[in-house]
Amino acid sequence: MNGETQSYNMSIVDSYKSFMERNTDPRTENWLLVTGPGPLITLLASYLYFCTSVGPNYMRDRKPYSLKNTIALYNISQILLSIFLVYEGLASGWWNDYNFDCQPVDYSDTPKAKRMAAAVWWYFFAKIVELLDTVFFVLRKKNRQITFLHLYHHTMMPICAWIGVRFLPGGHGTLLGVINSFIHIVMYTYYLISGLGPQYQKYLWWKKHLTSMQLVQFVIIFYHNFSVMFCDCNYPKTINFLLALNAGLFLYMFGNFYYRNYIKPRDGSKPANGVLANGKTKEC
């Protein structure tokens, strides 16, 4: 029995090594946090453990931290990083070179191909940095905002981005990063203004429209990846399916949030004051 178990384990290891050798992009395999899944898994496991257990327990008998200046600087950095990602995504392909209907990955060493690969890594890095959103919730004792939607969103996005850097740093799936980064420019601008104080609330009348933009984002991403599954395109249909599935799940969860906070309240119940679809509050 032990021999069979050992043989089975060796088979799994060999299959894993074979898969990595066949599919890894040699241009990116040695980049920071991309050498293997271990660093990312450790990081995400630590993130979830801190945000659901260690952090709330640590803050239980402590006053919440203000972090106003820290969060303001964080929001500014996120706006600038998102602008950079939109620009790089467009300049590297989506402005006039990439095909919306079908775009294979360019694995060459041409300047544009390498520039897109680098942009995909920076997008992955941005998803790692965004884990601080939840850390700030914990330190400010905003535990009510740490919802399943929030944790799922912040956990899945780094995983998707890591797969992109390691195996597909370019091509069809990168439109997701361009659209998502554009949404984040608007979103973190909202957070920055809302954190300036109550006197600026009158400038935030467009909160509802921000959630609408997030929903449109997922519709476009779903269509962009689902439609290519039915045509002859040199891009992994498994990835298209997973991206479409994930976009569909986000569309359902964000849509449910939109209904509960902007449609259902018309029946007489009060909306969740100041809460956005990703769990952020207007005082952040």
GROMACS .gro file of C-alpha atoms in nm:
model
  284
    1MET     CA    1   0.000   0.000   0.000
    2ASN     CA    2   0.283   0.241   0.090
    3GLY     CA    3   0.451   0.161  -0.241
    4GLU     CA    4   0.133   0.238  -0.431
    5THR     CA    5   0.087   0.566  -0.241
    6GLN     CA    6   0.446   0.667  -0.309
    7SER     CA    7   0.408   0.580  -0.676
    8TYR     CA    8   0.086   0.783  -0.694
    9ASN     CA    9   0.253   1.083  -0.528
   10MET     CA   10   0.548   1.060  -0.767
   11SER     CA   11   0.304   1.052  -1.056
   12ILE     CA   12   0.139   1.374  -0.935
   13VAL     CA   13   0.479   1.543  -0.896
   14ASP     CA   14   0.590   1.429  -1.241
   15SER     CA   15   0.264   1.551  -1.395
   16TYR     CA   16   0.305   1.887  -1.223
   17LYS     CA   17   0.664   1.925  -1.344
   18SER     CA   18   0.565   1.820  -1.696
   19PHE     CA   19   0.278   2.071  -1.703
   20MET     CA   20   0.503   2.352  -1.584
   21GLU     CA   21   0.775   2.268  -1.838
   22ARG     CA   22   0.523   2.258  -2.125
   23ASN     CA   23   0.326   2.571  -2.042
   24THR     CA   24   0.549   2.813  -1.850
   25ASP     CA   25   0.664   3.123  -2.036
   26PRO     CA   26   1.045   3.123  -2.002
   27ARG     CA   27   1.048   3.503  -2.020
   28THR     CA   28   0.861   3.540  -1.691
   29GLU     CA   29   0.928   3.220  -1.494
   30ASN     CA   30   1.200   3.378  -1.278
   31TRP     CA   31   1.022   3.704  -1.206
   32LEU     CA   32   0.937   3.808  -0.850
   33LEU     CA   33   0.661   3.587  -0.695
   34VAL     CA   34   0.624   3.393  -1.022
   35THR     CA   35   0.884   3.118  -0.977
   36GLY     CA   36   0.617   2.883  -0.839
   37PRO     CA   37   0.273   2.885  -0.677
   38GLY     CA   38   0.419   2.849  -0.325
   39PRO     CA   39   0.486   3.219  -0.251
   40LEU     CA   40   0.141   3.327  -0.368
   41ILE     CA   41  -0.039   3.047  -0.183
   42THR     CA   42   0.151   3.135   0.136
   43LEU     CA   43   0.072   3.503   0.094
   44LEU     CA   44  -0.300   3.447   0.032
   45ALA     CA   45  -0.330   3.195   0.315
   46SER     CA   46  -0.165   3.444   0.553
   47TYR     CA   47  -0.394   3.719   0.424
   48LEU     CA   48  -0.710   3.516   0.484
   49TYR     CA   49  -0.591   3.396   0.826
   50PHE     CA   50  -0.504   3.749   0.938
   51CYS     CA   51  -0.824   3.909   0.807
   52THR     CA   52  -1.063   3.646   0.943
   53SER     CA   53  -0.893   3.542   1.267
   54VAL     CA   54  -0.564   3.693   1.387
   55GLY     CA   55  -0.644   4.053   1.297
   56PRO     CA   56  -0.997   4.073   1.446
   57ASN     CA   57  -0.876   3.896   1.763
   58TYR     CA   58  -0.586   4.141   1.795
   59MET     CA   59  -0.818   4.440   1.753
   60ARG     CA   60  -1.096   4.308   1.977
   61ASP     CA   61  -0.998   4.511   2.286
   62ARG     CA   62  -0.821   4.792   2.104
   63LYS     CA   63  -0.945   5.118   1.962
   64PRO     CA   64  -0.960   5.133   1.582
   65TYR     CA   65  -0.667   5.302   1.408
   66SER     CA   66  -0.749   5.615   1.208
   67LEU     CA   67  -0.497   5.564   0.922
   68LYS     CA   68  -0.647   5.863   0.739
   69ASN     CA   69  -0.320   5.987   0.591
   70THR     CA   70  -0.196   5.637   0.520
   71ILE     CA   71  -0.513   5.547   0.332
   72ALA     CA   72  -0.506   5.876   0.139
   73LEU     CA   73  -0.151   5.800   0.019
   74TYR     CA   74  -0.256   5.444  -0.057
   75ASN     CA   75  -0.550   5.563  -0.268
   76ILE     CA   76  -0.330   5.806  -0.460
   77SER     CA   77  -0.076   5.532  -0.529
   78GLN     CA   78  -0.352   5.303  -0.652
   79ILE     CA   79  -0.485   5.571  -0.887
   80LEU     CA   80  -0.139   5.630  -1.033
   81LEU     CA   81  -0.068   5.257  -1.066
   82SER     CA   82  -0.404   5.201  -1.238
   83ILE     CA   83  -0.338   5.486  -1.484
   84PHE     CA   84  -0.001   5.329  -1.561
   85LEU     CA   85  -0.161   4.988  -1.620
   86VAL     CA   86  -0.427   5.125  -1.854
   87TYR     CA   87  -0.162   5.313  -2.053
   88GLU     CA   88   0.070   5.012  -2.074
   89GLY     CA   89  -0.213   4.777  -2.172
   90LEU     CA   90  -0.322   5.008  -2.452
   91ALA     CA   91   0.030   5.091  -2.571
   92SER     CA   92   0.136   4.726  -2.565
   93GLY     CA   93  -0.147   4.603  -2.785
   94TRP     CA   94  -0.506   4.699  -2.718
   95TRP     CA   95  -0.488   5.047  -2.871
   96ASN     CA   96  -0.442   4.935  -3.231
   97ASP     CA   97  -0.263   4.598  -3.256
   98TYR     CA   98  -0.476   4.345  -3.067
   99ASN     CA   99  -0.790   4.185  -3.211
  100PHE     CA  100  -1.096   4.198  -2.984
  101ASP     CA  101  -1.241   3.879  -3.139
  102CYS     CA  102  -0.930   3.663  -3.104
  103GLN     CA  103  -0.584   3.751  -2.979
  104PRO     CA  104  -0.321   3.479  -2.925
  105VAL     CA  105  -0.030   3.536  -2.688
  106ASP     CA  106   0.286   3.673  -2.847
  107TYR     CA  107   0.569   3.477  -2.683
  108SER     CA  108   0.841   3.648  -2.887
  109ASP     CA  109   1.111   3.881  -2.759
  110THR     CA  110   0.986   4.180  -2.956
  111PRO     CA  111   0.969   4.506  -2.757
  112LYS     CA  112   0.587   4.515  -2.758
  113ALA     CA  113   0.550   4.152  -2.654
  114LYS     CA  114   0.795   4.198  -2.365
  115ARG     CA  115   0.626   4.524  -2.270
  116MET     CA  116   0.288   4.350  -2.246
  117ALA     CA  117   0.441   4.070  -2.037
  118ALA     CA  118   0.581   4.332  -1.798
  119ALA     CA  119   0.241   4.504  -1.783
  120VAL     CA  120   0.079   4.174  -1.687
  121TRP     CA  121   0.331   4.137  -1.400
  122TRP     CA  122   0.257   4.490  -1.279
  123TYR     CA  123  -0.113   4.406  -1.285
  124PHE     CA  124  -0.039   4.099  -1.072
  125PHE     CA  125   0.162   4.320  -0.835
  126ALA     CA  126  -0.133   4.561  -0.811
  127LYS     CA  127  -0.364   4.275  -0.708
  128ILE     CA  128  -0.119   4.184  -0.430
  129VAL     CA  129  -0.104   4.543  -0.306
  130GLU     CA  130  -0.485   4.559  -0.303
  131LEU     CA  131  -0.489   4.302  -0.023
  132LEU     CA  132  -0.418   4.602   0.198
  133ASP     CA  133  -0.782   4.705   0.145
  134THR     CA  134  -0.888   4.431   0.385
  135VAL     CA  135  -0.598   4.485   0.623
  136PHE     CA  136  -0.712   4.846   0.662
  137PHE     CA  137  -1.066   4.723   0.737
  138VAL     CA  138  -0.931   4.503   1.016
  139LEU     CA  139  -0.713   4.774   1.170
  140ARG     CA  140  -1.003   5.020   1.160
  141LYS     CA  141  -1.244   4.760   1.300
  142LYS     CA  142  -1.466   4.770   0.991
  143ASN     CA  143  -1.525   4.395   1.013
  144ARG     CA  144  -1.877   4.429   0.875
  145GLN     CA  145  -1.724   4.513   0.539
  146ILE     CA  146  -1.519   4.193   0.523
  147THR     CA  147  -1.785   3.999   0.335
  148PHE     CA  148  -1.758   3.680   0.133
  149LEU     CA  149  -1.774   3.890  -0.185
  150HIS     CA  150  -1.487   4.107  -0.066
  151LEU     CA  151  -1.264   3.814   0.032
  152TYR     CA  152  -1.347   3.613  -0.281
  153HIS     CA  153  -1.270   3.910  -0.503
  154HIS     CA  154  -0.939   3.991  -0.336
  155THR     CA  155  -0.828   3.626  -0.329
  156MET     CA  156  -0.925   3.526  -0.682
  157MET     CA  157  -0.781   3.827  -0.863
  158PRO     CA  158  -0.416   3.760  -0.760
  159ILE     CA  159  -0.459   3.394  -0.859
  160CYS     CA  160  -0.592   3.487  -1.203
  161ALA     CA  161  -0.316   3.744  -1.247
  162TRP     CA  162  -0.047   3.493  -1.143
  163ILE     CA  163  -0.170   3.244  -1.402
  164GLY     CA  164  -0.151   3.524  -1.657
  165VAL     CA  165   0.211   3.614  -1.573
  166ARG     CA  166   0.332   3.255  -1.554
  167PHE     CA  167   0.161   3.108  -1.859
  168LEU     CA  168  -0.016   3.376  -2.067
  169PRO     CA  169   0.152   3.718  -2.029
  170GLY     CA  170  -0.030   3.874  -2.321
  171GLY     CA  171  -0.309   3.801  -2.564
  172HIS     CA  172  -0.685   3.776  -2.526
  173GLY     CA  173  -0.714   3.768  -2.147
  174THR     CA  174  -0.524   4.093  -2.093
  175LEU     CA  175  -0.825   4.304  -2.190
  176LEU     CA  176  -0.958   4.214  -1.843
  177GLY     CA  177  -0.663   4.394  -1.685
  178VAL     CA  178  -0.707   4.708  -1.894
  179ILE     CA  179  -1.080   4.736  -1.818
  180ASN     CA  180  -1.035   4.649  -1.450
  181SER     CA  181  -0.755   4.904  -1.410
  182PHE     CA  182  -0.971   5.175  -1.568
  183ILE     CA  183  -1.250   5.095  -1.321
  184HIS     CA  184  -0.997   5.120  -1.040
  185ILE     CA  185  -0.895   5.470  -1.147
  186VAL     CA  186  -1.255   5.578  -1.090
  187MET     CA  187  -1.301   5.364  -0.781
  188TYR     CA  188  -0.992   5.479  -0.590
  189THR     CA  189  -1.067   5.839  -0.689
  190TYR     CA  190  -1.402   5.792  -0.516
  191TYR     CA  191  -1.230   5.652  -0.207
  192LEU     CA  192  -0.980   5.940  -0.204
  193ILE     CA  193  -1.251   6.208  -0.219
  194SER     CA  194  -1.471   6.031   0.035
  195GLY     CA  195  -1.180   6.013   0.279
  196LEU     CA  196  -1.135   6.390   0.277
  197GLY     CA  197  -1.432   6.439   0.509
  198PRO     CA  198  -1.812   6.484   0.524
  199GLN     CA  199  -1.794   6.822   0.350
  200TYR     CA  200  -1.697   6.641   0.029
  201GLN     CA  201  -1.992   6.401   0.027
  202LYS     CA  202  -2.185   6.630  -0.208
  203TYR     CA  203  -1.928   6.548  -0.476
  204LEU     CA  204  -1.994   6.174  -0.447
  205TRP     CA  205  -2.341   6.161  -0.601
  206TRP     CA  206  -2.207   5.914  -0.858
  207LYS     CA  207  -2.152   5.627  -0.611
  208LYS     CA  208  -2.437   5.425  -0.762
  209HIS     CA  209  -2.291   5.471  -1.110
  210LEU     CA  210  -1.958   5.332  -0.993
  211THR     CA  211  -2.128   5.004  -0.904
  212SER     CA  212  -2.300   5.013  -1.245
  213MET     CA  213  -1.958   5.049  -1.410
  214GLN     CA  214  -1.836   4.745  -1.219
  215LEU     CA  215  -2.131   4.544  -1.350
  216VAL     CA  216  -2.069   4.658  -1.710
  217GLN     CA  217  -1.706   4.555  -1.663
  218PHE     CA  218  -1.805   4.197  -1.584
  219VAL     CA  219  -2.053   4.182  -1.874
  220ILE     CA  220  -1.778   4.285  -2.120
  221ILE     CA  221  -1.525   4.043  -1.971
  222PHE     CA  222  -1.778   3.759  -1.975
  223TYR     CA  223  -1.872   3.820  -2.339
  224HIS     CA  224  -1.511   3.875  -2.446
  225ASN     CA  225  -1.400   3.537  -2.308
  226PHE     CA  226  -1.716   3.330  -2.363
  227SER     CA  227  -1.756   3.424  -2.730
  228VAL     CA  228  -1.403   3.317  -2.825
  229MET     CA  229  -1.477   2.962  -2.709
  230PHE     CA  230  -1.685   2.913  -3.024
  231CYS     CA  231  -1.427   3.025  -3.279
  232ASP     CA  232  -1.090   2.900  -3.399
  233CYS     CA  233  -0.847   3.098  -3.186
  234ASN     CA  234  -0.500   3.002  -3.071
  235TYR     CA  235  -0.574   3.086  -2.708
  236PRO     CA  236  -0.648   2.825  -2.436
  237LYS     CA  237  -1.024   2.776  -2.425
  238THR     CA  238  -0.992   2.641  -2.071
  239ILE     CA  239  -0.867   2.984  -1.962
  240ASN     CA  240  -1.144   3.155  -2.157
  241PHE     CA  241  -1.398   2.936  -1.980
  242LEU     CA  242  -1.252   3.003  -1.634
  243LEU     CA  243  -1.235   3.378  -1.695
  244ALA     CA  244  -1.593   3.381  -1.825
  245LEU     CA  245  -1.707   3.171  -1.529
  246ASN     CA  246  -1.534   3.399  -1.280
  247ALA     CA  247  -1.680   3.708  -1.450
  248GLY     CA  248  -2.023   3.545  -1.434
  249LEU     CA  249  -1.984   3.479  -1.061
  250PHE     CA  250  -1.873   3.837  -1.000
  251LEU     CA  251  -2.164   3.962  -1.210
  252TYR     CA  252  -2.407   3.762  -0.998
  253MET     CA  253  -2.260   3.871  -0.664
  254PHE     CA  254  -2.216   4.238  -0.759
  255GLY     CA  255  -2.562   4.234  -0.920
  256ASN     CA  256  -2.711   4.095  -0.602
  257PHE     CA  257  -2.540   4.372  -0.407
  258TYR     CA  258  -2.674   4.632  -0.651
  259TYR     CA  259  -3.027   4.497  -0.615
  260ARG     CA  260  -3.014   4.492  -0.233
  261ASN     CA  261  -2.871   4.842  -0.202
  262TYR     CA  262  -3.021   5.039  -0.490
  263ILE     CA  263  -3.341   4.864  -0.602
  264LYS     CA  264  -3.483   4.680  -0.302
  265PRO     CA  265  -3.471   4.989  -0.072
  266ARG     CA  266  -3.747   5.140  -0.284
  267ASP     CA  267  -3.979   4.894  -0.116
  268GLY     CA  268  -3.931   5.075   0.212
  269SER     CA  269  -3.610   4.934   0.357
  270LYS     CA  270  -3.301   5.149   0.397
  271PRO     CA  271  -2.994   5.100   0.177
  272ALA     CA  272  -2.663   5.001   0.329
  273ASN     CA  273  -2.527   5.349   0.393
  274GLY     CA  274  -2.199   5.425   0.221
  275VAL     CA  275  -2.114   5.068   0.120
  276LEU     CA  276  -1.978   4.987  -0.225
  277ALA     CA  277  -1.989   4.656  -0.402
  278ASN     CA  278  -1.637   4.550  -0.307
  279GLY     CA  279  -1.703   4.618   0.060
  280LYS     CA  280  -1.546   4.962   0.081
  281THR     CA  281  -1.719   5.234   0.280
  282LYS     CA  282  -1.751   5.596   0.185
  283GLU     CA  283  -1.546   5.712   0.482
  284CYS     CA  284  -1.238   5.519   0.366
   0.00000   0.00000   0.00000
